[in-house]
PDB file of C-alpha atoms and ligand atoms in Angstrom:
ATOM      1  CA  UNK A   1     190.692 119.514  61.787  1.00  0.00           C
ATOM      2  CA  UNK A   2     188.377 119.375  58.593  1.00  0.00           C
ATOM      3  CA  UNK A   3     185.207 119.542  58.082  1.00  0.00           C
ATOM      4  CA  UNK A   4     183.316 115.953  57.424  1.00  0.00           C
ATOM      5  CA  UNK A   5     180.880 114.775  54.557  1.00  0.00           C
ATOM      6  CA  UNK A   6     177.867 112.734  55.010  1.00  0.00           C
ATOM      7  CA  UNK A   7     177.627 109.494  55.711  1.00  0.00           C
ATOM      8  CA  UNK A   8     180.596 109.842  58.246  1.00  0.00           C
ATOM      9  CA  UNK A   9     179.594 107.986  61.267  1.00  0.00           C
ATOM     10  CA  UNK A  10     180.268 111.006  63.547  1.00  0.00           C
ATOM     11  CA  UNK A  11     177.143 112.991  61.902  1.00  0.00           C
ATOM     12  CA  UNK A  12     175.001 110.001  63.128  1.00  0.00           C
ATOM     13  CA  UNK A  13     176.215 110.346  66.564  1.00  0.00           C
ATOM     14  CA  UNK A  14     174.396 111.819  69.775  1.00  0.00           C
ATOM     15  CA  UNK A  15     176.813 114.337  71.177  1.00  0.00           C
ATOM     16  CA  UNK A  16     177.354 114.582  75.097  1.00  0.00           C
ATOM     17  CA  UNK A  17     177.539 117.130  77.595  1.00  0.00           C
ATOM     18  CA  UNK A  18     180.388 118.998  77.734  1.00  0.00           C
ATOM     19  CA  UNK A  19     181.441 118.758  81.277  1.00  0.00           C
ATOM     20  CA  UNK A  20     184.486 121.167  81.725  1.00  0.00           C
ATOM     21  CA  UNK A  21     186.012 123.770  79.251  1.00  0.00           C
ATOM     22  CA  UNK A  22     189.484 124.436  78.462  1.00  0.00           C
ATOM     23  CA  UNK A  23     192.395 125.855  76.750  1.00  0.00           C
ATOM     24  CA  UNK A  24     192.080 123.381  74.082  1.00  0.00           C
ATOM     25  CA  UNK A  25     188.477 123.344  73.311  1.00  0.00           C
ATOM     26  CA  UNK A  26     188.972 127.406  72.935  1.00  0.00           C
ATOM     27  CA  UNK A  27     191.550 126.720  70.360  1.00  0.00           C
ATOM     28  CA  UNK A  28     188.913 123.945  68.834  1.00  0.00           C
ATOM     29  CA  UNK A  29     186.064 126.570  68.575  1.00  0.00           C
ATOM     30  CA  UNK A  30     188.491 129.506  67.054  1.00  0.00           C
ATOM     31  CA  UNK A  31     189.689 126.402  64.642  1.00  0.00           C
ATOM     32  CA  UNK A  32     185.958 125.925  63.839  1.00  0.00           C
ATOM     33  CA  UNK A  33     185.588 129.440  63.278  1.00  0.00           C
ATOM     34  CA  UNK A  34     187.985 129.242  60.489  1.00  0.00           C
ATOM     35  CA  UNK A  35     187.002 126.392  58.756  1.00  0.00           C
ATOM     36  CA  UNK A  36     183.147 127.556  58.706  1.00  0.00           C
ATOM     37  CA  UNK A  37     184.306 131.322  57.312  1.00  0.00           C
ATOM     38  CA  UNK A  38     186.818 129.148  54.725  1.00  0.00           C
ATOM     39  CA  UNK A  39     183.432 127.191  53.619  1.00  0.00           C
ATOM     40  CA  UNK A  40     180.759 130.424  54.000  1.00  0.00           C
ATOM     41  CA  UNK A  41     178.747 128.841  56.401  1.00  0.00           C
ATOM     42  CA  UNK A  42     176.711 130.623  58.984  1.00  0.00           C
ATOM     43  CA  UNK A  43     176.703 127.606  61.570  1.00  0.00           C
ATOM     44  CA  UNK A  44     179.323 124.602  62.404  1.00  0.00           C
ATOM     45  CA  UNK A  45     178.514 122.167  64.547  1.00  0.00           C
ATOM     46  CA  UNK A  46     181.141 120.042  66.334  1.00  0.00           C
ATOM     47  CA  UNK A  47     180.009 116.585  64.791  1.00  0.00           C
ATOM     48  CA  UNK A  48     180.728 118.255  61.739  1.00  0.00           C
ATOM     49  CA  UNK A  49     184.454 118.160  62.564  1.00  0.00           C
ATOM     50  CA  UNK A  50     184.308 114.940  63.866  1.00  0.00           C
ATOM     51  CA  UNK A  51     183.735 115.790  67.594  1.00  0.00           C
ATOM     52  CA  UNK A  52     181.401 114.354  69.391  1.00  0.00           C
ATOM     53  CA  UNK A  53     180.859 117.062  72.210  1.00  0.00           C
ATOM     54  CA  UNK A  54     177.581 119.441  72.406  1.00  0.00           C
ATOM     55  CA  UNK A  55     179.172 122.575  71.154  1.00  0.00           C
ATOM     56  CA  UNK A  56     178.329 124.603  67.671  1.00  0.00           C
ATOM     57  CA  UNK A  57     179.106 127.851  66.619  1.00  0.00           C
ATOM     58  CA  UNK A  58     177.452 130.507  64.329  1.00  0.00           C
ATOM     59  CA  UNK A  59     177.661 133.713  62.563  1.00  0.00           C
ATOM     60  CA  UNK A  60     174.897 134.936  60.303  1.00  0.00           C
ATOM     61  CA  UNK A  61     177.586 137.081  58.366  1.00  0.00           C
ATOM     62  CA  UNK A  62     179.426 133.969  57.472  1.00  0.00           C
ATOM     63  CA  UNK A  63     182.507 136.429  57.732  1.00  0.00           C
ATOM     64  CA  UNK A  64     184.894 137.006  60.297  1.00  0.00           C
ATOM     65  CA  UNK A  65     184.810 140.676  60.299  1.00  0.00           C
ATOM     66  CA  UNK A  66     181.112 141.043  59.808  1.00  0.00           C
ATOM     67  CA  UNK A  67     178.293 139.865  62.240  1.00  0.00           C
ATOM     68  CA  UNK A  68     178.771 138.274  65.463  1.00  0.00           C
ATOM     69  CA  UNK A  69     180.007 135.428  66.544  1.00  0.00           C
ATOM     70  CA  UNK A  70     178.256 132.688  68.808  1.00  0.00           C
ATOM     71  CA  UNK A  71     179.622 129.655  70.726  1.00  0.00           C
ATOM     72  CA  UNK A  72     176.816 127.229  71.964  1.00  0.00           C
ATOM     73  CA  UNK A  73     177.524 124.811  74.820  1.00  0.00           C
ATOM     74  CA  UNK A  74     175.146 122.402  75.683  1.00  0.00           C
ATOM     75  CA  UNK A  75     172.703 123.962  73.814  1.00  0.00           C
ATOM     76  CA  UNK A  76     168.132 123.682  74.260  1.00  0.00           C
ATOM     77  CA  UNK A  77     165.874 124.636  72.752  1.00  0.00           C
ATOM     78  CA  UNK A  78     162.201 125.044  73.960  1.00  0.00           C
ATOM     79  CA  UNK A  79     158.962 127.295  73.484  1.00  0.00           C
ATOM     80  CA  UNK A  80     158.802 126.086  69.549  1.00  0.00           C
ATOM     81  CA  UNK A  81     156.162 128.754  68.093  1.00  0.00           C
ATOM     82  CA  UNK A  82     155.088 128.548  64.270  1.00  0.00           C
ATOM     83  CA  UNK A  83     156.201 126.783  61.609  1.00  0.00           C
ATOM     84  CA  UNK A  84     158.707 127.855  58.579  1.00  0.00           C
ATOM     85  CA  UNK A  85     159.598 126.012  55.454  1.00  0.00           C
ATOM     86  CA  UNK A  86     163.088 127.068  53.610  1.00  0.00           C
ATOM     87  CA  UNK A  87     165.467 125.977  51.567  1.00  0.00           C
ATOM     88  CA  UNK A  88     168.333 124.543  53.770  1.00  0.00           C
ATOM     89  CA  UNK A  89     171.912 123.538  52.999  1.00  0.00           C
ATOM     90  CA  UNK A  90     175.013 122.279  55.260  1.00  0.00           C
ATOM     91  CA  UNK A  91     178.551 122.070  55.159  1.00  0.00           C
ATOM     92  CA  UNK A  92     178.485 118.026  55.822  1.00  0.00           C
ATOM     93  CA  UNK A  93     176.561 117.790  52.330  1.00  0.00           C
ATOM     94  CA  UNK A  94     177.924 120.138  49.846  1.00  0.00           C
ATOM     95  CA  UNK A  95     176.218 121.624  46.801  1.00  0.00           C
ATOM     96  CA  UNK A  96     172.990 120.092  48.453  1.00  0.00           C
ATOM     97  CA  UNK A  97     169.477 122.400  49.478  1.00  0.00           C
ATOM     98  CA  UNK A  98     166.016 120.973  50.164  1.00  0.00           C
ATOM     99  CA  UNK A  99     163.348 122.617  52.011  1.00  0.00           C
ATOM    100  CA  UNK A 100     162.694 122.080  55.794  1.00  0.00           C
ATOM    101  CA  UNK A 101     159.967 122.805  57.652  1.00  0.00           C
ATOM    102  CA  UNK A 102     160.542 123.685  61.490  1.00  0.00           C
ATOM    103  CA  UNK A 103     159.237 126.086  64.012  1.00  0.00           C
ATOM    104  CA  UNK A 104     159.632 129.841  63.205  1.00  0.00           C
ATOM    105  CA  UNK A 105     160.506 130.646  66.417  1.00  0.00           C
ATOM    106  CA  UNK A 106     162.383 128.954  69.744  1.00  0.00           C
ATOM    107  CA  UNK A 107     164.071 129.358  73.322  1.00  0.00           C
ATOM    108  CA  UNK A 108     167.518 128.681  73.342  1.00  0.00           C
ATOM    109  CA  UNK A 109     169.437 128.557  76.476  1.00  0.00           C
ATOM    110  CA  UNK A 110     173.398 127.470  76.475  1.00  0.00           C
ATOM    111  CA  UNK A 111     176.119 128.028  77.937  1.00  0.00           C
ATOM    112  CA  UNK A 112     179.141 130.006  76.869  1.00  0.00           C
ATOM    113  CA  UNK A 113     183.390 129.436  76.553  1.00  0.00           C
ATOM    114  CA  UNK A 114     183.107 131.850  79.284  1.00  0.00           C
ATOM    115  CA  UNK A 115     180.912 129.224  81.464  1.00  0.00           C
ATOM    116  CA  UNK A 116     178.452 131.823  81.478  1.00  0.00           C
ATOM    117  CA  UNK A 117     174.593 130.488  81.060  1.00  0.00           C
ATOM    118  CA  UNK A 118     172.758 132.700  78.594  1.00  0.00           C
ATOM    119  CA  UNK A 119     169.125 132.893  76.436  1.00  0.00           C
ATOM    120  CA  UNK A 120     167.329 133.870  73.896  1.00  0.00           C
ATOM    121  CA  UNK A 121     163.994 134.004  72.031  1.00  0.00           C
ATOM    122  CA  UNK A 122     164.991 133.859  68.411  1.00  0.00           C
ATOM    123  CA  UNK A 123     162.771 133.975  64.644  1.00  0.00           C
ATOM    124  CA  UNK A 124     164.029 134.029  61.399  1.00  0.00           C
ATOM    125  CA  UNK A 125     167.070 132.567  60.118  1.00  0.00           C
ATOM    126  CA  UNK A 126     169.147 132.623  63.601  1.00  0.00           C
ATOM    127  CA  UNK A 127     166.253 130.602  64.934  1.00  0.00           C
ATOM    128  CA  UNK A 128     166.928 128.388  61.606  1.00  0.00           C
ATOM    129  CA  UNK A 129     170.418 127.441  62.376  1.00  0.00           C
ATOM    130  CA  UNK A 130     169.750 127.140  65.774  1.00  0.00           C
ATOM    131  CA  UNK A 131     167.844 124.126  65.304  1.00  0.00           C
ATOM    132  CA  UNK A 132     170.055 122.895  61.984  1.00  0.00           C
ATOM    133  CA  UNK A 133     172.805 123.096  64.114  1.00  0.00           C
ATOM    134  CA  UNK A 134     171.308 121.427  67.325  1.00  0.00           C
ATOM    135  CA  UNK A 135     170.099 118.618  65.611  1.00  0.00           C
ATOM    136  CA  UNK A 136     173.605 117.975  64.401  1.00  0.00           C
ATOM    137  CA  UNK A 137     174.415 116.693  67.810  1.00  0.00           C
ATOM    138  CA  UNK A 138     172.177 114.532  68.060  1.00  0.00           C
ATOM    139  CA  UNK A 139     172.850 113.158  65.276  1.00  0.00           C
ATOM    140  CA  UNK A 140     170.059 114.114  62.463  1.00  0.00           C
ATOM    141  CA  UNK A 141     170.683 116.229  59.263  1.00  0.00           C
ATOM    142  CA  UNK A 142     168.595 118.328  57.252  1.00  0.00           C
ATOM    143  CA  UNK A 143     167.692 115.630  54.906  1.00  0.00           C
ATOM    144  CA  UNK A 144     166.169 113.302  57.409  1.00  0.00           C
ATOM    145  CA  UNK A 145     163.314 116.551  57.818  1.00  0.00           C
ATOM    146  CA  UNK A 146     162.807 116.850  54.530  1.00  0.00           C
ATOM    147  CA  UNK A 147     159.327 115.629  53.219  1.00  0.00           C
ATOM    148  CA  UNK A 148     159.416 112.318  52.194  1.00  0.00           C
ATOM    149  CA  UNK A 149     158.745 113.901  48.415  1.00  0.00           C
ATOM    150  CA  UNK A 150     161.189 116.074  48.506  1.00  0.00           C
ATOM    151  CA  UNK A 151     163.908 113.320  49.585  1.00  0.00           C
ATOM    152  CA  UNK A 152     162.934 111.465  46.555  1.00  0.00           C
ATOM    153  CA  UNK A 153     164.183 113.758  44.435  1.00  0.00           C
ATOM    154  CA  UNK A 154     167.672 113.987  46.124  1.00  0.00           C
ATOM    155  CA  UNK A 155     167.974 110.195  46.577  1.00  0.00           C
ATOM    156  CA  UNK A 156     170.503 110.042  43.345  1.00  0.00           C
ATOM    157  CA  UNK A 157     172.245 112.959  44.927  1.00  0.00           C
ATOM    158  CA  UNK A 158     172.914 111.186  48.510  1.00  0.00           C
ATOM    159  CA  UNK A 159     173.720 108.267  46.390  1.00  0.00           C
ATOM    160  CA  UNK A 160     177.102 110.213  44.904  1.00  0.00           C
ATOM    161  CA  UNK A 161     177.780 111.211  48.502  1.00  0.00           C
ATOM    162  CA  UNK A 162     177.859 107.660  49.500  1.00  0.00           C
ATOM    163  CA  UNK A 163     179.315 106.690  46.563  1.00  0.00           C
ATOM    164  CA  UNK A 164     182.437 109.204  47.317  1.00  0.00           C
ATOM    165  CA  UNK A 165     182.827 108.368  51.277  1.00  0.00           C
ATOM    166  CA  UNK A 166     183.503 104.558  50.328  1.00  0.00           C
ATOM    167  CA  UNK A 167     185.840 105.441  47.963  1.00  0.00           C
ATOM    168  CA  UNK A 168     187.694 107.858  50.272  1.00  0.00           C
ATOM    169  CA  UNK A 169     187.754 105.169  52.812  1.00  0.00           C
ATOM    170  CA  UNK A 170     189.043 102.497  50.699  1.00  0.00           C
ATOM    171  CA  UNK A 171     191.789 105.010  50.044  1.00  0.00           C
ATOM    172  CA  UNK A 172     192.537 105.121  53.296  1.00  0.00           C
ATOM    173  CA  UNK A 173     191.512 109.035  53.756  1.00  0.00           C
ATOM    174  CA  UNK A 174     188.989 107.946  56.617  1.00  0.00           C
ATOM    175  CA  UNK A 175     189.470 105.354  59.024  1.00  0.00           C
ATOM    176  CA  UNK A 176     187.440 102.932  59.772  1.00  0.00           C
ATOM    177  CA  UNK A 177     184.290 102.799  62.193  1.00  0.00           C
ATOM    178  CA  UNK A 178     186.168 101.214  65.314  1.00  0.00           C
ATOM    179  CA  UNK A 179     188.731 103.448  64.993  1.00  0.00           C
ATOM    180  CA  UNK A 180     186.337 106.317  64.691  1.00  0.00           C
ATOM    181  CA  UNK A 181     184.327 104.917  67.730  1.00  0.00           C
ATOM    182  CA  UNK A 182     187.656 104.856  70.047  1.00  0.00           C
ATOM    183  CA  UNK A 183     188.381 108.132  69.311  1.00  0.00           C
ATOM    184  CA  UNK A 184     185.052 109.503  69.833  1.00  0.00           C
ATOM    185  CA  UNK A 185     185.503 107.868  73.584  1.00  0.00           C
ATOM    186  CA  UNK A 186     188.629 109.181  73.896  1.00  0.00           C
ATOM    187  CA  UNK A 187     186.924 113.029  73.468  1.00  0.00           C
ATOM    188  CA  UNK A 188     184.007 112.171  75.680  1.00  0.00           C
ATOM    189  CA  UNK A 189     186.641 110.869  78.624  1.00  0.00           C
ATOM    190  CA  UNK A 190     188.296 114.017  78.184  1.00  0.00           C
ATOM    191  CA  UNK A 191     185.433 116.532  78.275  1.00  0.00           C
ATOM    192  CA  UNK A 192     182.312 114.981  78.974  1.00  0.00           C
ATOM    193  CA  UNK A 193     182.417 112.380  81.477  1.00  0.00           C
TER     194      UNK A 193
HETATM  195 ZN1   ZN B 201     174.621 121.168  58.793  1.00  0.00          ZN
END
């Protein structure tokens, strides 16, 4: 498992439902764990590790023995209240931060690995991630919320991104979008259909 860069066709992709939870989707969200404290991130999502199923995780420590640690299954949001603008960054686009405006404060209901529904009305940062982290499965990054000035000035930087997937790909390091597309069915026959 590793984490993926923008523009890997798995970021672009509308996650599923997860339908049933196992064994190995615990060991997937305790490997996700890892690679988000290995980066210092405070949120993972699973398109970000090429898996298309409606699961992210977060810790607002960014440390596994600070903070606590949250597992999001089919995650929504509702009850959007005020609006925030802050710098945001993400693990699929390295190095990068732009602001984004979004509602200061939302509803989340998911469910747990336990299977166990919960909620919660959440401001600040947590509330932040929240909806970072949703919109990663369905398929939007922070960039495509940034004002359309503020893109403009990271246009060259996207560029280098794009720039570095292709050549990764032509050297064989990703495979290719059909391939990516059967495995991505493969993973929704398994836990979402
Ligand atoms: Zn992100």
């Amino acid at each position: 498992m590793q984490i993926v860069s923008y523009p890997h066709p798995t970021l672009r992709h509308k996650s599923l439902p997860i339908k049933r939870v196992n064994a190995e989707l615990r060991e997937i969200v305790s490997e996700m764990f890892a690679l988000m404290y290995e980066a210092r991130g405070v949120g993972l999502a699973a398109n970000q590790v090429d898996l298309p199923i409606r699961l992210f995780i977060m810790n607002l420590e960014a440390k596994p023995d600070a903070g606590e640690e949250f597992v999001f299954i089919n995650p929504v949001i509702s009850r959007a209240k005020g609006s925030a603008e802050k710098e945001e960054g993400c693990l699929s686009l390295p190095e990068l931060y732009g602001p984004v405006k979004r509602p200061k404060q939302v509803r989340v209901q998911a469910y747990g690995l336990d299977g166990q529904e919960f909620q919660a009305d959440v401001d600040g940062l947590f509330a932040r991630v929240v909806q970072h982290e949703l919109d990663h499965l369905d398929g939007v990054l922070f960039v495509d919320r940034m004002s359309e000035t503020n893109r403009l000035e990271i246009v060259d930087e996207l560029d280098v991104f794009e720039t570095e997937f292709a050549s990764q790909r032509e050297a064989g390091g990703i495979p290719s979008d059909e391939e990516i597309a059967r495995q991505t069915a493969e993973w929704e026959k398994k836990y979402c259909l």
